[in-house]
Amino acid sequence: MAESMKYHRGGAEMVKDPQWETRVNQEPVLVGSGRIFTGEGDVAAASGRRIGVFAPENNIYRQQAVIESPAAVLSLAVGLGNRTPDQVVAGTPDRILTWSAQNGTIVPFWSTAPEAEARFVHLALGDVNGDGRADIVAAAAGTGAFYVYEQPAEPSAGMTMQLLTIRLVPGTPHKVAVVERAGALPLIAVAYQEEGRWGIGTFYYTERGFEAGPELTGLPAGMTAMTAGRFTGAPGQDLAWGGDDGRVRILTVNETISTVLTTERLGGTITALTAGTWAGQEVMGAGTPEGQVFFYRAPVISPSPDRVLSTGAVNDLTLTPGGRLAVGTRDGRVQVFWMPLASSGFPYLVQPGDTLWALAQRYHTTVAAIAGINGLVQPDRIYPGEILIIPQA
């Protein structure tokens, strides 16, 4: 996309290099993060048939393992940690495969039975049937369905995961998400395309199997990304989806699916969404092919982002358990970002009544310097409990 599509506002834009990056190859990269080898949040990066697993060591990441998948990796997730470390989960054209760390190396752990021409293009993890173990929900674009696989009660390497259900959807499924609900089992949200039109269907587990919940049809743009998170401050989770119009919509799911906020245009399209903790705060992150990631502080109350980070052209995003951002780029790189090191400044916990002007006066710096190092696009919006980096005088 042309440089002119890059997002600019009157506030400061954070322009900075990643604290760490490596090149996987020349193709788009999928990323996931979890406690595979360490508790800090290792990063898995997949491109083609190869998956690299990188573990943090101080302020660099070291490659701990390389996984050679028997087929192209179409989707990637990290999780399923029950009585094992988190597993690397990959969707391929005909099955789902997992790998686990054993004695310092990665070994194949579980697989699913082959499903010819399924094309598992997107994965989500969550305990959808209430048995206390995370399940795999997979969008199968080739068969027009979503699949749910459950873990065996006693985890053991080499076992086949148990198929819980195959459920057809009205069109071709592209994205899935597991939406946690207060006082009820999670919903499965499935984004599908039918004859050029887009919709979102929801499903929930009962004793009779998976039943249909509320549905939203006629989406105003083509869907390019979807995730679940705590975006509105209401109990449970909400949905967010990004479109080919460069906007993100936040949805609540109750008896109906309702759009509660639409962001301003952030770029040509939204290539990836993520939710989690960044810089000590719960956020939603949206990435674009123009090479920017936009952060919205939860609860999201404004269509304008709170912060923007300059990256490579974004193909995929994940937030690590340790609060770092991992970016898979379209040109074959993995980048990891975190807050500036102490030598560049010191962390400050925002107190009620604080303003950037007052902080700049107190610590002998400028509003522009604080806004720049923290990537604040609206310097007048800071919140008690927020962590800012104050540049050294």
mmCIF file of N, CA, C and O in Angstrom, residues 203-261:
data_model
loop_
_atom_site.group_PDB
_atom_site.id
_atom_site.type_symbol
_atom_site.label_atom_id
_atom_site.label_comp_id
_atom_site.label_asym_id
_atom_site.label_seq_id
_atom_site.Cartn_x
_atom_site.Cartn_y
_atom_site.Cartn_z
ATOM 1 N N PHE A 203 -22.214 -20.178 18.092
ATOM 2 C CA PHE A 203 -22.650 -21.511 18.485
ATOM 3 C C PHE A 203 -22.215 -21.759 19.911
ATOM 4 O O PHE A 203 -21.171 -21.272 20.351
ATOM 5 N N TYR A 204 -23.009 -22.536 20.654
ATOM 6 C CA TYR A 204 -22.673 -22.830 22.043
ATOM 7 C C TYR A 204 -23.002 -24.293 22.328
ATOM 8 O O TYR A 204 -23.885 -24.901 21.718
ATOM 9 N N TYR A 205 -22.263 -24.836 23.280
ATOM 10 C CA TYR A 205 -22.351 -26.269 23.583
ATOM 11 C C TYR A 205 -23.497 -26.547 24.554
ATOM 12 O O TYR A 205 -23.673 -25.840 25.549
ATOM 13 N N THR A 206 -24.270 -27.579 24.243
ATOM 14 C CA THR A 206 -25.324 -28.073 25.124
ATOM 15 C C THR A 206 -25.212 -29.590 25.194
ATOM 16 O O THR A 206 -24.398 -30.209 24.499
ATOM 17 N N GLU A 207 -26.060 -30.194 26.014
ATOM 18 C CA GLU A 207 -26.073 -31.665 26.092
ATOM 19 C C GLU A 207 -26.471 -32.286 24.767
ATOM 20 O O GLU A 207 -26.204 -33.465 24.519
ATOM 21 N N ARG A 208 -27.129 -31.533 23.913
ATOM 22 C CA ARG A 208 -27.552 -32.033 22.607
ATOM 23 C C ARG A 208 -26.541 -31.720 21.514
ATOM 24 O O ARG A 208 -26.804 -31.983 20.339
ATOM 25 N N GLY A 209 -25.405 -31.134 21.894
ATOM 26 C CA GLY A 209 -24.410 -30.743 20.910
ATOM 27 C C GLY A 209 -24.340 -29.231 20.788
ATOM 28 O O GLY A 209 -24.790 -28.495 21.676
ATOM 29 N N PHE A 210 -23.803 -28.743 19.687
ATOM 30 C CA PHE A 210 -23.645 -27.306 19.485
ATOM 31 C C PHE A 210 -24.888 -26.733 18.818
ATOM 32 O O PHE A 210 -25.288 -27.183 17.737
ATOM 33 N N GLU A 211 -25.479 -25.743 19.467
ATOM 34 C CA GLU A 211 -26.663 -25.093 18.943
ATOM 35 C C GLU A 211 -26.322 -23.684 18.489
ATOM 36 O O GLU A 211 -25.383 -23.057 18.984
ATOM 37 N N ALA A 212 -27.108 -23.182 17.530
ATOM 38 C CA ALA A 212 -26.853 -21.859 16.973
ATOM 39 C C ALA A 212 -27.307 -20.774 17.926
ATOM 40 O O ALA A 212 -28.378 -20.856 18.542
ATOM 41 N N GLY A 213 -26.470 -19.734 18.049
ATOM 42 C CA GLY A 213 -26.813 -18.552 18.820
ATOM 43 C C GLY A 213 -27.111 -17.395 17.893
ATOM 44 O O GLY A 213 -27.453 -17.589 16.717
ATOM 45 N N PRO A 214 -26.983 -16.157 18.362
ATOM 46 C CA PRO A 214 -27.272 -15.000 17.515
ATOM 47 C C PRO A 214 -26.335 -14.919 16.321
ATOM 48 O O PRO A 214 -25.208 -15.409 16.362
ATOM 49 N N GLU A 215 -26.812 -14.293 15.261
ATOM 50 C CA GLU A 215 -26.075 -14.176 14.013
ATOM 51 C C GLU A 215 -26.120 -12.742 13.532
ATOM 52 O O GLU A 215 -27.091 -12.021 13.777
ATOM 53 N N LEU A 216 -25.059 -12.320 12.856
ATOM 54 C CA LEU A 216 -24.997 -10.991 12.258
ATOM 55 C C LEU A 216 -24.656 -11.160 10.789
ATOM 56 O O LEU A 216 -23.616 -11.733 10.452
ATOM 57 N N THR A 217 -25.515 -10.688 9.905
ATOM 58 C CA THR A 217 -25.301 -10.845 8.471
ATOM 59 C C THR A 217 -25.165 -9.479 7.812
ATOM 60 O O THR A 217 -25.451 -8.440 8.413
ATOM 61 N N GLY A 218 -24.724 -9.498 6.565
ATOM 62 C CA GLY A 218 -24.590 -8.256 5.815
ATOM 63 C C GLY A 218 -23.557 -7.317 6.376
ATOM 64 O O GLY A 218 -23.802 -6.111 6.514
ATOM 65 N N LEU A 219 -22.368 -7.826 6.718
ATOM 66 C CA LEU A 219 -21.319 -6.963 7.268
ATOM 67 C C LEU A 219 -20.965 -5.870 6.258
ATOM 68 O O LEU A 219 -20.984 -6.103 5.044
ATOM 69 N N PRO A 220 -20.636 -4.667 6.728
ATOM 70 C CA PRO A 220 -20.402 -3.540 5.824
ATOM 71 C C PRO A 220 -19.064 -3.570 5.093
ATOM 72 O O PRO A 220 -18.782 -2.674 4.290
ATOM 73 N N ALA A 221 -18.226 -4.561 5.354
ATOM 74 C CA ALA A 221 -16.937 -4.681 4.679
ATOM 75 C C ALA A 221 -16.529 -6.147 4.689
ATOM 76 O O ALA A 221 -17.097 -6.964 5.423
ATOM 77 N N GLY A 222 -15.570 -6.497 3.869
ATOM 78 C CA GLY A 222 -15.038 -7.842 3.904
ATOM 79 C C GLY A 222 -14.192 -8.047 5.144
ATOM 80 O O GLY A 222 -13.369 -7.194 5.496
ATOM 81 N N MET A 223 -14.392 -9.185 5.825
ATOM 82 C CA MET A 223 -13.653 -9.419 7.064
ATOM 83 C C MET A 223 -12.254 -9.928 6.759
ATOM 84 O O MET A 223 -12.070 -10.850 5.963
ATOM 85 N N THR A 224 -11.273 -9.334 7.430
ATOM 86 C CA THR A 224 -9.879 -9.737 7.256
ATOM 87 C C THR A 224 -9.219 -10.187 8.552
ATOM 88 O O THR A 224 -8.134 -10.763 8.523
ATOM 89 N N ALA A 225 -9.850 -9.926 9.711
ATOM 90 C CA ALA A 225 -9.278 -10.323 11.002
ATOM 91 C C ALA A 225 -10.396 -10.363 12.033
ATOM 92 O O ALA A 225 -11.383 -9.629 11.925
ATOM 93 N N MET A 226 -10.229 -11.230 13.061
ATOM 94 C CA MET A 226 -11.213 -11.306 14.137
ATOM 95 C C MET A 226 -10.537 -11.819 15.400
ATOM 96 O O MET A 226 -9.648 -12.668 15.341
ATOM 97 N N THR A 227 -10.959 -11.294 16.549
ATOM 98 C CA THR A 227 -10.444 -11.763 17.828
ATOM 99 C C THR A 227 -11.479 -11.493 18.910
ATOM 100 O O THR A 227 -12.442 -10.743 18.710
ATOM 101 N N ALA A 228 -11.291 -12.107 20.058
ATOM 102 C CA ALA A 228 -12.139 -11.879 21.229
ATOM 103 C C ALA A 228 -11.297 -11.255 22.334
ATOM 104 O O ALA A 228 -10.097 -11.519 22.448
ATOM 105 N N GLY A 229 -11.934 -10.431 23.158
ATOM 106 C CA GLY A 229 -11.230 -9.804 24.269
ATOM 107 C C GLY A 229 -12.188 -8.973 25.100
ATOM 108 O O GLY A 229 -13.387 -8.880 24.798
ATOM 109 N N ARG A 230 -11.658 -8.356 26.130
ATOM 110 C CA ARG A 230 -12.471 -7.526 27.026
ATOM 111 C C ARG A 230 -12.352 -6.075 26.564
ATOM 112 O O ARG A 230 -11.479 -5.339 27.017
ATOM 113 N N PHE A 231 -13.244 -5.697 25.665
ATOM 114 C CA PHE A 231 -13.118 -4.413 25.005
ATOM 115 C C PHE A 231 -14.078 -3.348 25.525
ATOM 116 O O PHE A 231 -13.829 -2.165 25.336
ATOM 117 N N THR A 232 -15.196 -3.744 26.143
ATOM 118 C CA THR A 232 -16.216 -2.759 26.526
ATOM 119 C C THR A 232 -16.327 -2.545 28.025
ATOM 120 O O THR A 232 -17.031 -1.625 28.456
ATOM 121 N N GLY A 233 -15.680 -3.358 28.831
ATOM 122 C CA GLY A 233 -15.812 -3.257 30.277
ATOM 123 C C GLY A 233 -16.960 -4.063 30.841
ATOM 124 O O GLY A 233 -17.109 -4.159 32.063
ATOM 125 N N ALA A 234 -17.786 -4.667 29.978
ATOM 126 C CA ALA A 234 -18.886 -5.513 30.436
ATOM 127 C C ALA A 234 -18.338 -6.871 30.865
ATOM 128 O O ALA A 234 -17.231 -7.267 30.471
ATOM 129 N N PRO A 235 -19.079 -7.630 31.696
ATOM 130 C CA PRO A 235 -18.624 -8.969 32.075
ATOM 131 C C PRO A 235 -18.432 -9.852 30.833
ATOM 132 O O PRO A 235 -19.163 -9.726 29.845
ATOM 133 N N GLY A 236 -17.467 -10.740 30.910
ATOM 134 C CA GLY A 236 -17.192 -11.604 29.771
ATOM 135 C C GLY A 236 -16.406 -10.883 28.692
ATOM 136 O O GLY A 236 -15.843 -9.807 28.901
ATOM 137 N N GLN A 237 -16.367 -11.499 27.518
ATOM 138 C CA GLN A 237 -15.597 -10.954 26.412
ATOM 139 C C GLN A 237 -16.507 -10.426 25.309
ATOM 140 O O GLN A 237 -17.699 -10.735 25.251
ATOM 141 N N ASP A 238 -15.893 -9.655 24.430
ATOM 142 C CA ASP A 238 -16.564 -9.102 23.264
ATOM 143 C C ASP A 238 -15.832 -9.592 22.018
ATOM 144 O O ASP A 238 -14.760 -10.206 22.102
ATOM 145 N N LEU A 239 -16.400 -9.305 20.867
ATOM 146 C CA LEU A 239 -15.775 -9.609 19.589
ATOM 147 C C LEU A 239 -15.248 -8.329 18.960
ATOM 148 O O LEU A 239 -15.831 -7.255 19.133
ATOM 149 N N ALA A 240 -14.174 -8.459 18.193
ATOM 150 C CA ALA A 240 -13.704 -7.367 17.355
ATOM 151 C C ALA A 240 -13.346 -7.955 16.001
ATOM 152 O O ALA A 240 -12.773 -9.044 15.915
ATOM 153 N N TRP A 241 -13.716 -7.241 14.947
ATOM 154 C CA TRP A 241 -13.308 -7.701 13.619
ATOM 155 C C TRP A 241 -12.788 -6.535 12.803
ATOM 156 O O TRP A 241 -13.231 -5.401 12.935
ATOM 157 N N GLY A 242 -11.800 -6.821 11.979
ATOM 158 C CA GLY A 242 -11.210 -5.834 11.107
ATOM 159 C C GLY A 242 -11.596 -6.111 9.676
ATOM 160 O O GLY A 242 -11.769 -7.274 9.277
ATOM 161 N N GLY A 243 -11.736 -5.041 8.884
ATOM 162 C CA GLY A 243 -12.216 -5.203 7.527
ATOM 163 C C GLY A 243 -11.273 -4.666 6.475
ATOM 164 O O GLY A 243 -10.262 -4.012 6.765
ATOM 165 N N ASP A 244 -11.663 -4.940 5.218
ATOM 166 C CA ASP A 244 -10.873 -4.446 4.095
ATOM 167 C C ASP A 244 -11.128 -2.968 3.819
ATOM 168 O O ASP A 244 -10.639 -2.429 2.819
ATOM 169 N N ASP A 245 -11.877 -2.310 4.707
ATOM 170 C CA ASP A 245 -12.026 -0.855 4.646
ATOM 171 C C ASP A 245 -11.130 -0.146 5.651
ATOM 172 O O ASP A 245 -11.235 1.070 5.838
ATOM 173 N N GLY A 246 -10.252 -0.894 6.335
ATOM 174 C CA GLY A 246 -9.302 -0.285 7.260
ATOM 175 C C GLY A 246 -9.867 0.094 8.610
ATOM 176 O O GLY A 246 -9.221 0.815 9.367
ATOM 177 N N ARG A 247 -11.050 -0.420 8.957
ATOM 178 C CA ARG A 247 -11.677 -0.104 10.241
ATOM 179 C C ARG A 247 -11.845 -1.368 11.078
ATOM 180 O O ARG A 247 -11.894 -2.479 10.544
ATOM 181 N N VAL A 248 -11.972 -1.167 12.389
ATOM 182 C CA VAL A 248 -12.249 -2.247 13.323
ATOM 183 C C VAL A 248 -13.603 -1.986 13.947
ATOM 184 O O VAL A 248 -13.898 -0.849 14.356
ATOM 185 N N ARG A 249 -14.456 -3.028 14.022
ATOM 186 C CA ARG A 249 -15.734 -2.944 14.717
ATOM 187 C C ARG A 249 -15.675 -3.772 15.983
ATOM 188 O O ARG A 249 -15.193 -4.915 15.956
ATOM 189 N N ILE A 250 -16.179 -3.217 17.072
ATOM 190 C CA ILE A 250 -16.296 -3.945 18.336
ATOM 191 C C ILE A 250 -17.751 -4.316 18.534
ATOM 192 O O ILE A 250 -18.650 -3.475 18.397
ATOM 193 N N LEU A 251 -17.995 -5.599 18.838
ATOM 194 C CA LEU A 251 -19.336 -6.137 18.951
ATOM 195 C C LEU A 251 -19.567 -6.704 20.343
ATOM 196 O O LEU A 251 -18.665 -7.321 20.928
ATOM 197 N N THR A 252 -20.770 -6.520 20.867
ATOM 198 C CA THR A 252 -21.200 -7.260 22.043
ATOM 199 C C THR A 252 -22.104 -8.399 21.592
ATOM 200 O O THR A 252 -22.846 -8.267 20.612
ATOM 201 N N VAL A 253 -22.022 -9.516 22.301
ATOM 202 C CA VAL A 253 -22.812 -10.695 21.946
ATOM 203 C C VAL A 253 -23.664 -11.076 23.147
ATOM 204 O O VAL A 253 -23.158 -11.550 24.167
ATOM 205 N N ASN A 254 -24.952 -10.853 23.040
ATOM 206 C CA ASN A 254 -25.913 -11.250 24.064
ATOM 207 C C ASN A 254 -27.023 -12.033 23.369
ATOM 208 O O ASN A 254 -26.737 -13.020 22.705
ATOM 209 N N GLU A 255 -28.268 -11.596 23.498
ATOM 210 C CA GLU A 255 -29.323 -12.227 22.716
ATOM 211 C C GLU A 255 -29.162 -11.887 21.243
ATOM 212 O O GLU A 255 -29.633 -12.620 20.367
ATOM 213 N N THR A 256 -28.537 -10.763 20.946
ATOM 214 C CA THR A 256 -28.212 -10.360 19.588
ATOM 215 C C THR A 256 -26.739 -9.962 19.536
ATOM 216 O O THR A 256 -26.087 -9.808 20.575
ATOM 217 N N ILE A 257 -26.218 -9.779 18.339
ATOM 218 C CA ILE A 257 -24.866 -9.264 18.138
ATOM 219 C C ILE A 257 -25.004 -7.807 17.740
ATOM 220 O O ILE A 257 -25.660 -7.482 16.739
ATOM 221 N N SER A 258 -24.394 -6.912 18.509
ATOM 222 C CA SER A 258 -24.560 -5.486 18.282
ATOM 223 C C SER A 258 -23.201 -4.814 18.126
ATOM 224 O O SER A 258 -22.260 -5.106 18.872
ATOM 225 N N THR A 259 -23.100 -3.921 17.154
ATOM 226 C CA THR A 259 -21.890 -3.119 16.973
ATOM 227 C C THR A 259 -21.948 -1.928 17.910
ATOM 228 O O THR A 259 -22.882 -1.124 17.851
ATOM 229 N N VAL A 260 -20.961 -1.815 18.784
ATOM 230 C CA VAL A 260 -20.967 -0.729 19.769
ATOM 231 C C VAL A 260 -19.953 0.358 19.442
ATOM 232 O O VAL A 260 -20.057 1.467 19.960
ATOM 233 N N LEU A 261 -18.954 0.051 18.589
ATOM 234 C CA LEU A 261 -17.969 1.069 18.233
ATOM 235 C C LEU A 261 -17.303 0.689 16.926
ATOM 236 O O LEU A 261 -16.975 -0.481 16.703
#
